[in-house]
Coordinates of C-alpha atoms and ligand atoms in Angstrom, one line a residue:
M1 CA 0.9 -7.4 -21.4
S2 CA 4.7 -7.2 -21.9
R3 CA 6.4 -7.3 -18.9
Y4 CA 9.2 -4.0 -17.8
Y5 CA 11.9 -3.9 -15.3
I6 CA 13.5 -1.3 -14.0
T7 CA 16.0 -0.3 -11.8
T8 CA 17.7 3.1 -9.6
A9 CA 21.0 2.9 -9.6
I10 CA 22.3 1.3 -5.5
D11 CA 22.5 4.0 -3.5
Y12 CA 26.5 4.3 -1.1
S13 CA 25.6 3.6 2.3
N14 CA 27.7 6.1 3.0
G15 CA 26.7 8.5 3.9
D16 CA 22.1 9.9 4.8
P17 CA 20.4 9.9 1.3
H18 CA 19.4 14.3 0.4
L19 CA 18.0 15.5 -3.0
G20 CA 20.2 14.1 -5.3
H21 CA 19.1 11.4 -4.8
A22 CA 15.2 10.8 -4.2
F23 CA 15.6 12.6 -7.9
E24 CA 16.4 9.7 -9.4
K25 CA 13.7 8.0 -7.3
I26 CA 10.5 10.3 -8.0
G27 CA 12.1 10.5 -11.5
A28 CA 12.5 5.8 -12.0
D29 CA 9.1 5.4 -10.2
A30 CA 7.1 8.1 -12.4
I31 CA 8.7 5.4 -15.5
A32 CA 7.7 2.6 -13.5
R33 CA 3.8 3.9 -12.3
Y34 CA 3.5 4.9 -16.3
R35 CA 4.4 2.0 -17.8
R36 CA 2.0 0.3 -15.3
L37 CA -0.7 2.7 -16.9
C38 CA 0.0 1.8 -19.9
G39 CA -1.0 -1.9 -18.3
D40 CA 3.0 -3.3 -18.5
E41 CA 3.6 -5.7 -15.4
V42 CA 6.4 -3.6 -14.3
H43 CA 9.3 -5.3 -11.9
F44 CA 11.1 -1.9 -10.2
V45 CA 14.2 -1.9 -7.5
I46 CA 16.2 -0.2 -5.9
G47 CA 18.7 -0.4 -3.3
M48 CA 22.0 -0.2 -1.5
D49 CA 26.0 -0.4 -2.5
E50 CA 27.4 -2.0 0.7
N51 CA 30.5 -3.2 0.3
S52 CA 32.3 -0.4 -0.4
Q53 CA 35.7 0.2 1.9
T54 CA 34.0 3.9 1.9
I55 CA 31.2 2.6 4.1
L56 CA 34.5 1.8 6.8
E57 CA 35.6 5.0 8.1
P58 CA 31.7 6.7 8.5
A59 CA 30.8 3.5 10.9
A60 CA 34.2 3.1 12.7
E61 CA 32.8 7.3 13.7
A62 CA 29.6 5.9 15.1
G63 CA 31.2 3.4 16.9
L64 CA 29.1 0.2 15.1
Q65 CA 30.1 -2.6 13.3
P66 CA 30.4 -2.8 9.2
Q67 CA 27.0 -4.3 8.3
D68 CA 25.5 -2.2 11.6
W69 CA 26.5 0.9 10.2
V70 CA 24.9 -0.6 6.8
D71 CA 22.1 -3.2 8.3
R72 CA 20.9 0.7 9.8
L73 CA 21.3 2.9 6.6
A74 CA 19.3 1.2 4.2
V75 CA 16.3 1.0 6.9
V76 CA 17.1 5.5 6.8
F77 CA 17.1 4.8 2.8
E78 CA 14.3 2.9 2.6
D79 CA 12.1 4.9 5.5
A80 CA 12.9 7.4 2.9
W81 CA 11.8 6.6 -0.5
K82 CA 8.1 5.8 1.0
S83 CA 8.1 8.6 2.7
L84 CA 8.0 10.2 -1.5
A85 CA 5.8 7.3 -2.1
I86 CA 8.3 5.4 -3.8
S87 CA 6.5 2.4 -5.7
H88 CA 9.4 -0.2 -5.5
D89 CA 8.9 -4.2 -5.4
D90 CA 12.3 -5.0 -4.0
F91 CA 15.4 -3.3 -1.9
I92 CA 18.5 -5.2 -3.3
R93 CA 21.2 -5.1 -0.6
T94 CA 24.9 -6.2 -1.7
T95 CA 25.2 -7.6 1.9
E96 CA 23.2 -9.7 0.9
P97 CA 23.3 -14.0 0.1
R98 CA 21.3 -14.1 -2.7
H99 CA 23.3 -10.7 -3.9
V100 CA 26.8 -12.5 -3.4
K101 CA 25.4 -15.9 -4.8
A102 CA 25.1 -14.2 -7.9
V103 CA 28.7 -12.0 -8.8
V104 CA 30.2 -15.3 -7.8
E105 CA 28.3 -17.4 -10.3
L106 CA 29.3 -14.0 -13.4
V107 CA 33.0 -13.9 -11.9
E108 CA 33.0 -18.1 -12.4
R109 CA 30.8 -17.7 -15.8
T110 CA 33.6 -14.8 -17.0
K111 CA 36.7 -16.9 -15.1
R112 CA 36.0 -19.6 -17.7
A113 CA 35.3 -18.2 -20.9
G114 CA 39.3 -16.6 -20.0
H115 CA 38.2 -13.1 -19.6
I116 CA 39.3 -13.1 -16.1
Y117 CA 43.7 -12.4 -16.1
E118 CA 45.6 -11.3 -12.8
G119 CA 48.1 -8.5 -13.0
T120 CA 49.5 -5.6 -12.3
Y121 CA 48.2 -1.8 -11.7
E122 CA 49.0 1.4 -11.2
G123 CA 48.4 4.3 -11.4
Y124 CA 45.3 6.9 -9.9
Y125 CA 43.2 5.9 -7.7
C126 CA 40.0 8.2 -6.9
E127 CA 39.1 6.6 -3.1
R128 CA 36.0 8.3 -3.3
C129 CA 34.7 6.8 -6.6
E130 CA 36.6 4.1 -5.3
T131 CA 37.7 4.4 -9.5
F132 CA 41.0 4.0 -11.3
K133 CA 41.9 7.1 -12.9
Q134 CA 43.6 7.6 -16.8
E135 CA 44.9 11.7 -15.9
K136 CA 43.1 13.0 -18.9
D137 CA 39.9 12.2 -16.4
L138 CA 41.5 14.4 -14.4
V139 CA 40.4 17.9 -13.9
D140 CA 43.1 20.7 -12.3
G141 CA 45.0 16.9 -11.2
R142 CA 41.3 15.9 -9.1
C143 CA 38.4 13.8 -10.3
P144 CA 36.0 15.4 -11.6
E145 CA 33.6 14.5 -8.7
H146 CA 36.1 15.1 -5.7
P147 CA 38.0 17.8 -6.9
D148 CA 37.9 18.5 -2.9
R149 CA 39.6 15.1 -2.2
E150 CA 43.7 14.5 -2.6
I151 CA 44.2 11.8 -5.4
S152 CA 46.4 9.2 -5.0
W153 CA 48.9 7.0 -6.5
T154 CA 48.0 3.5 -5.7
K155 CA 50.1 0.1 -7.5
E156 CA 49.0 -3.1 -6.4
D157 CA 48.4 -6.6 -7.9
N158 CA 45.0 -7.7 -8.9
Y159 CA 41.7 -9.1 -11.2
F160 CA 41.8 -8.2 -14.3
F161 CA 38.7 -8.4 -16.9
R162 CA 39.6 -8.3 -20.2
L163 CA 37.8 -5.4 -20.9
S164 CA 39.4 -4.1 -24.2
A165 CA 38.3 -7.5 -26.0
F166 CA 34.9 -6.5 -26.1
R167 CA 35.8 -3.0 -28.3
D168 CA 35.0 -3.8 -31.3
A169 CA 31.1 -5.6 -30.2
L170 CA 30.5 -2.8 -27.9
L171 CA 31.2 -0.5 -30.7
E172 CA 28.7 -2.3 -33.0
H173 CA 25.8 -3.2 -29.8
I174 CA 25.9 0.7 -29.4
E175 CA 25.5 1.6 -33.0
R176 CA 22.5 -1.9 -33.9
H177 CA 20.5 0.1 -31.2
P178 CA 20.3 3.6 -30.2
E179 CA 18.2 3.6 -27.7
F180 CA 20.5 1.7 -25.6
V181 CA 22.1 4.0 -24.1
Q182 CA 19.8 7.3 -24.1
P183 CA 20.2 9.9 -24.2
E184 CA 22.2 11.3 -27.2
I185 CA 23.7 13.5 -25.6
R186 CA 25.5 10.4 -23.5
R187 CA 25.1 7.9 -26.2
N188 CA 27.6 11.1 -29.0
E189 CA 30.8 10.5 -25.2
I190 CA 30.3 6.0 -25.2
R191 CA 30.7 5.6 -28.5
N192 CA 33.8 8.2 -28.2
V193 CA 35.0 6.4 -25.4
L194 CA 35.0 3.5 -27.4
K195 CA 36.7 4.1 -30.3
E196 CA 40.2 5.8 -28.2
G197 CA 40.4 2.4 -27.2
L198 CA 39.5 0.6 -24.0
Q199 CA 42.0 -0.5 -21.3
D200 CA 41.2 -4.1 -19.6
V201 CA 40.2 -3.4 -15.7
S202 CA 40.4 -4.1 -12.9
V203 CA 38.2 -6.8 -10.6
S204 CA 39.3 -6.9 -7.5
R205 CA 41.0 -5.6 -4.4
P206 CA 43.6 -7.7 -2.5
Q207 CA 43.6 -7.4 0.8
R208 CA 40.2 -6.7 1.5
E209 CA 38.4 -7.4 4.8
W210 CA 35.5 -5.9 3.6
G211 CA 33.4 -7.2 -0.1
I212 CA 33.2 -10.4 -1.4
R213 CA 35.3 -12.8 -1.0
F214 CA 37.1 -12.7 -5.0
P215 CA 36.0 -16.3 -5.8
G216 CA 38.9 -18.9 -6.0
D217 CA 41.1 -16.8 -4.1
E218 CA 40.1 -15.6 -0.2
Q219 CA 42.9 -12.6 -0.3
H220 CA 41.0 -10.9 -2.6
A221 CA 37.6 -8.6 -2.8
V222 CA 35.2 -8.0 -6.1
Y223 CA 36.6 -5.3 -7.0
V224 CA 33.0 -2.4 -5.2
W225 CA 32.2 -1.7 -9.3
Y226 CA 31.8 -5.1 -10.7
D227 CA 30.2 -6.3 -7.7
A228 CA 27.4 -3.6 -7.1
L229 CA 26.6 -3.8 -11.1
I230 CA 25.7 -7.3 -11.0
N231 CA 22.7 -6.4 -8.4
Y232 CA 20.6 -5.4 -10.9
L233 CA 20.8 -9.2 -12.1
S234 CA 21.3 -11.1 -8.6
A235 CA 17.5 -8.9 -7.6
V236 CA 16.3 -10.8 -10.4
G237 CA 16.8 -14.3 -8.9
F238 CA 19.8 -15.1 -11.4
P239 CA 21.4 -17.5 -11.5
D240 CA 18.3 -19.3 -11.3
D241 CA 16.5 -20.1 -13.9
R242 CA 13.1 -17.4 -13.2
H243 CA 15.5 -14.7 -13.4
G244 CA 14.1 -14.7 -16.8
E245 CA 10.9 -14.0 -16.3
W246 CA 12.5 -10.7 -15.9
W247 CA 15.7 -10.2 -17.3
P248 CA 17.1 -8.0 -20.0
A249 CA 16.1 -5.2 -17.6
S250 CA 14.0 -2.9 -19.7
L251 CA 15.8 0.6 -17.8
H252 CA 18.2 1.2 -16.1
V253 CA 18.1 4.7 -15.0
I254 CA 21.6 6.1 -13.3
G255 CA 23.1 9.0 -13.2
K256 CA 25.6 11.4 -16.1
G257 CA 28.9 10.1 -14.0
I258 CA 28.4 6.9 -14.2
T259 CA 27.4 6.0 -17.8
R260 CA 31.2 4.2 -18.7
H261 CA 30.2 2.4 -16.3
H262 CA 26.6 0.5 -16.9
C263 CA 27.2 2.6 -20.6
I264 CA 30.3 -0.1 -21.3
I265 CA 31.9 -1.9 -18.6
W266 CA 28.4 -4.4 -17.5
P267 CA 27.3 -4.9 -20.5
A268 CA 31.7 -6.4 -21.8
M269 CA 31.0 -7.8 -18.4
L270 CA 27.2 -9.4 -20.1
M271 CA 28.3 -10.1 -22.7
A272 CA 31.6 -11.8 -21.5
A273 CA 30.1 -14.5 -19.6
G274 CA 26.7 -14.8 -21.9
V275 CA 24.1 -12.9 -20.6
E276 CA 22.2 -10.1 -22.3
L277 CA 21.9 -7.4 -22.5
P278 CA 19.9 -4.3 -20.4
T279 CA 17.3 -2.8 -23.4
T280 CA 18.1 0.1 -22.2
V281 CA 20.6 2.7 -20.1
W282 CA 18.9 6.2 -18.7
A283 CA 21.7 9.1 -17.9
H284 CA 19.5 11.8 -16.1
G285 CA 21.4 15.2 -15.6
Y286 CA 22.2 16.5 -12.5
I287 CA 20.2 19.7 -9.3
H288 CA 22.0 22.2 -8.5
W289 CA 22.2 24.4 -5.7
G290 CA 23.6 27.6 -6.7
G291 CA 25.8 26.0 -9.3
R292 CA 26.5 23.1 -8.2
K293 CA 26.2 19.3 -8.2
L294 CA 24.1 19.1 -5.0
S295 CA 26.3 15.9 -3.8
K296 CA 26.6 15.4 0.8
S297 CA 28.8 18.4 1.0
A298 CA 25.9 19.7 -0.1
G299 CA 23.5 19.0 1.3
A300 CA 23.4 21.1 4.7
T301 CA 21.7 23.6 2.6
V302 CA 18.9 21.8 0.9
T303 CA 18.1 18.9 3.0
L304 CA 15.5 16.1 1.7
E305 CA 13.4 16.6 5.2
S306 CA 13.2 20.9 4.3
A307 CA 12.0 20.1 0.8
T308 CA 9.4 17.3 1.1
E309 CA 8.3 19.6 4.6
R310 CA 7.8 22.6 2.7
Y311 CA 4.4 21.2 0.8
G312 CA 4.0 18.1 0.9
P313 CA 5.7 15.3 -1.5
D314 CA 3.3 15.3 -3.9
P315 CA 4.4 18.5 -4.7
L316 CA 8.2 18.3 -4.0
R317 CA 8.3 15.6 -7.0
Y318 CA 6.2 17.2 -9.0
Y319 CA 8.6 20.8 -8.9
L320 CA 11.3 18.1 -9.5
L321 CA 10.4 16.5 -12.4
R322 CA 9.0 19.9 -14.1
E323 CA 11.9 22.1 -12.7
V324 CA 14.9 19.0 -13.7
P325 CA 14.3 18.6 -17.4
W326 CA 14.8 14.6 -17.3
D327 CA 18.4 14.7 -19.8
G328 CA 19.5 18.0 -18.5
D329 CA 20.8 19.2 -15.3
A330 CA 18.9 22.7 -12.8
D331 CA 18.9 24.3 -10.6
F332 CA 16.5 23.9 -7.2
T333 CA 15.8 26.9 -5.9
W334 CA 12.9 27.9 -2.8
Q335 CA 12.0 31.1 -5.2
R336 CA 12.1 28.7 -8.2
F337 CA 10.0 26.1 -5.5
D338 CA 7.8 28.6 -4.3
D339 CA 6.7 29.6 -7.5
V340 CA 6.0 27.0 -9.5
Y341 CA 3.8 24.8 -6.2
N342 CA 1.4 28.7 -6.8
A343 CA 1.4 28.8 -10.1
E344 CA 0.6 25.7 -11.2
L345 CA -0.3 23.2 -8.0
A346 CA -2.7 25.3 -6.7
N347 CA -3.9 28.3 -9.4
D348 CA -4.4 26.1 -12.9
L349 CA -5.1 22.9 -11.4
G350 CA -6.5 22.7 -7.8
N351 CA -8.1 26.2 -9.0
L352 CA -10.1 24.2 -11.7
A353 CA -10.7 21.2 -8.9
N354 CA -12.1 23.8 -6.7
R355 CA -14.5 25.6 -9.4
T356 CA -15.2 22.2 -11.1
L357 CA -16.2 21.2 -7.6
A358 CA -18.3 23.6 -6.4
M359 CA -20.0 24.0 -8.9
I360 CA -21.0 20.5 -9.7
H361 CA -21.9 21.0 -6.2
K362 CA -24.3 24.4 -6.5
Y363 CA -25.8 24.4 -9.7
R364 CA -26.6 19.6 -9.7
G365 CA -27.2 18.7 -6.3
A366 CA -23.2 17.1 -6.5
Q367 CA -23.8 14.4 -9.0
V368 CA -21.6 14.4 -12.1
P369 CA -24.3 15.6 -15.0
T370 CA -24.3 13.6 -18.2
A371 CA -22.5 16.0 -20.9
E372 CA -22.4 15.3 -24.1
E373 CA -18.4 15.6 -26.8
T374 CA -17.4 18.9 -25.9
A375 CA -13.9 21.1 -27.2
L376 CA -12.2 19.6 -23.9
D377 CA -13.1 16.0 -24.8
R378 CA -11.5 16.2 -28.3
R379 CA -8.2 17.9 -26.8
A380 CA -7.9 15.8 -24.3
G381 CA -7.7 13.3 -26.6
D382 CA -4.4 16.0 -28.2
V383 CA -2.5 16.2 -24.7
L384 CA -3.1 12.1 -24.6
A385 CA -0.8 12.1 -28.0
T386 CA 1.4 13.4 -27.0
Y387 CA 1.9 12.9 -23.2
R388 CA 2.7 9.4 -24.5
E389 CA 5.6 10.6 -26.5
A390 CA 7.3 12.2 -24.2
M391 CA 6.2 9.8 -21.9
D392 CA 7.4 6.7 -24.2
G393 CA 11.1 9.0 -24.6
Y394 CA 11.5 9.4 -21.1
L395 CA 11.7 12.9 -21.6
L396 CA 9.5 13.7 -18.0
H397 CA 9.0 16.6 -18.5
Q398 CA 7.5 17.4 -21.2
G399 CA 4.7 15.0 -19.8
I400 CA 4.0 17.6 -17.3
S401 CA 3.8 20.0 -19.6
A402 CA 1.2 17.9 -22.1
A403 CA -0.6 17.3 -18.1
M404 CA -0.7 20.1 -18.0
E405 CA -1.9 22.0 -20.7
L406 CA -5.8 20.0 -20.3
A407 CA -5.9 21.9 -17.0
R408 CA -4.8 24.9 -18.4
A409 CA -7.1 24.6 -21.0
A410 CA -10.3 23.6 -18.7
N411 CA -9.2 26.8 -17.6
G412 CA -10.0 28.1 -20.0
F413 CA -13.1 26.5 -20.8
I414 CA -14.3 27.3 -18.0
E415 CA -14.0 30.8 -18.7
E416 CA -15.4 30.7 -22.0
Q417 CA -18.6 29.2 -21.0
A418 CA -19.4 30.6 -17.5
P419 CA -21.2 27.7 -16.4
W420 CA -22.4 30.7 -13.5
K421 CA -24.0 32.4 -16.2
L422 CA -26.3 29.2 -18.0
A423 CA -27.2 28.6 -14.9
K424 CA -29.4 31.5 -14.2
D425 CA -30.5 30.7 -17.7
D426 CA -33.8 28.4 -17.8
S427 CA -33.7 26.9 -21.6
A428 CA -29.7 25.9 -20.8
G429 CA -29.6 23.0 -18.4
A430 CA -29.1 20.7 -21.4
Q431 CA -25.8 23.2 -21.6
L432 CA -25.2 23.8 -18.6
D433 CA -24.5 18.9 -18.3
T434 CA -22.2 19.2 -20.9
V435 CA -20.4 22.0 -19.5
L436 CA -19.9 20.1 -15.9
G437 CA -19.4 16.6 -17.6
S438 CA -16.4 18.0 -19.9
L439 CA -15.0 19.6 -17.0
A440 CA -15.4 16.8 -14.5
R441 CA -13.7 14.0 -17.5
A442 CA -11.0 16.0 -17.8
L443 CA -10.5 16.8 -13.8
G444 CA -10.3 12.2 -13.7
R445 CA -8.1 12.8 -17.1
L446 CA -6.0 14.7 -15.4
A447 CA -6.0 13.0 -12.5
V448 CA -4.3 9.9 -14.6
L449 CA -2.2 12.0 -16.3
L450 CA -1.0 13.5 -14.1
S451 CA -0.7 10.0 -11.3
P452 CA 3.1 8.8 -12.3
F453 CA 4.0 12.7 -10.8
M454 CA 1.9 12.8 -7.6
P455 CA 0.0 9.5 -6.8
G456 CA -1.1 11.1 -3.6
K457 CA -2.8 14.2 -5.2
C458 CA -3.8 12.2 -7.8
S459 CA -5.6 9.2 -5.6
E460 CA -7.6 12.5 -3.4
L461 CA -8.3 14.3 -6.8
W462 CA -10.2 10.7 -8.0
K463 CA -11.4 10.2 -4.8
A464 CA -13.0 14.0 -4.4
L465 CA -14.6 13.5 -7.5
G466 CA -16.3 10.4 -6.1
R467 CA -15.2 7.6 -6.8
E468 CA -13.8 5.0 -4.8
D469 CA -12.4 1.8 -6.7
G470 CA -8.6 3.1 -7.7
L471 CA -7.6 4.9 -10.6
P472 CA -8.2 3.8 -14.4
G473 CA -5.0 3.3 -16.6
L474 CA -4.3 4.7 -20.0
A475 CA -6.7 2.2 -22.1
S476 CA -9.3 3.8 -20.6
F477 CA -9.5 7.8 -21.0
A478 CA -10.7 8.4 -24.1
D479 CA -13.4 6.5 -22.7
L480 CA -13.7 7.8 -19.1
D481 CA -17.2 8.7 -17.2
L482 CA -18.3 10.3 -14.4
T483 CA -21.6 9.8 -14.7
G484 CA -24.1 10.4 -11.6
S485 CA -21.0 10.1 -9.3
A486 CA -21.3 12.0 -6.3
V487 CA -18.3 15.0 -5.1
D488 CA -16.6 16.2 -2.3
R489 CA -16.1 20.0 -3.2
Q490 CA -14.8 20.7 0.6
A491 CA -11.3 18.8 -1.2
V492 CA -8.8 21.0 -1.3
L493 CA -5.2 19.6 -3.3
F494 CA -3.3 22.4 -2.8
P495 CA -4.4 25.0 -0.6
K496 CA -2.6 28.2 -2.0
I497 CA -0.2 29.2 0.2
E498 CA 0.7 32.9 1.8
S499 CA 4.7 34.0 1.5
Ligands
ZN501 ZN1 35.6 10.3 -6.6

């Protein structure tokens, strides 16, 4: 059994969760659930980035102390993730003492290694990103992530991290480990940034009352980006030895807007402090709404609540991961959501389940008959291979397509075998057994393959197939046997919705 530590970026505590936040959690959750299906021992961590200066304004507007504000939002976020069936094992918050301890230790190790020095920063600073920007990063003189905000020119005393010293080591690491930055398009971008050369980065901000005190200088707070990245280590107990149970991380899931922090600054911070690097950083794309990146400002038109309430959490999970390629961008539209729900969930999958369960009920007294291996079983084996290849490569949308091929093949098998005709032929009893038994197996396998995407619906399906136990892992996929199970024909997984 291998160990698999997976994280998402932690969320800023300055507003409510939206679909963009949800997309990342859902995708990472599907990966975590897939690894569990593979038999891995998984540790899945999500959390909150609470030391940002950007929380002070909304906290004051709400009439709350900063700590009360972040405490309240942490509950709102975690509740949202629970309602979407996110199966995280830990929820790290950067105001927790365990995190502060890890940050202090990492800064001190880096200082001792001679990679932190005092200096003065002068340049552009985006208040929303809380990031210094270079002239070339700006679009029309503004931050590309926050085009509605003016960008300010700042001059202040800072502690600096000697990032420039790690350029060659980073380039070498990326060359030697193609899996380190993925997908490929992001790897190429990072390689190009490294080839241009790196500037040292500020790791403290002076005169900030909110944030972690900079070790050795009470007048400074640790720069929020530097502090936030360390959550991946603090969540597994760094600097205690027990962090080695999970570290190095197998996968950091992040959005493509923060690749430089995760693929350049973070590994350099780890190198500087003598800590092992994570295996892979995966940068997903964005959900667009009306052609623009879905964000807090666009959140008013499509809220997380409205999208979840449309058909429930599982269809939303399915739609997002099927529609937005995990390595790219796509539009969210209500029309597409309705179309995908009706065509794939209500028709392809829901109908298959309804028809199969009803026929087993009608022709075999609700008991799954003994069945020989059929072409449909052999097809399932091919589907599994395609599915695994997609999922191992983090191409979740392709994993869904592969699984749904099995649903379509099973529907084709019903048409071809016409069980209703076999039922009228007294000499075709054994053949009818085989057809119905093989269809039940296909449904059981679909429940397994789709469970990373729709955990709730897939356990309902498994129960409707008469099974009380939990869903099996991929190791028993080939031998999956439902003979003798008593099916429940009342189960309607995806009721058809007339618009
Ligand atoms: Zn910005």
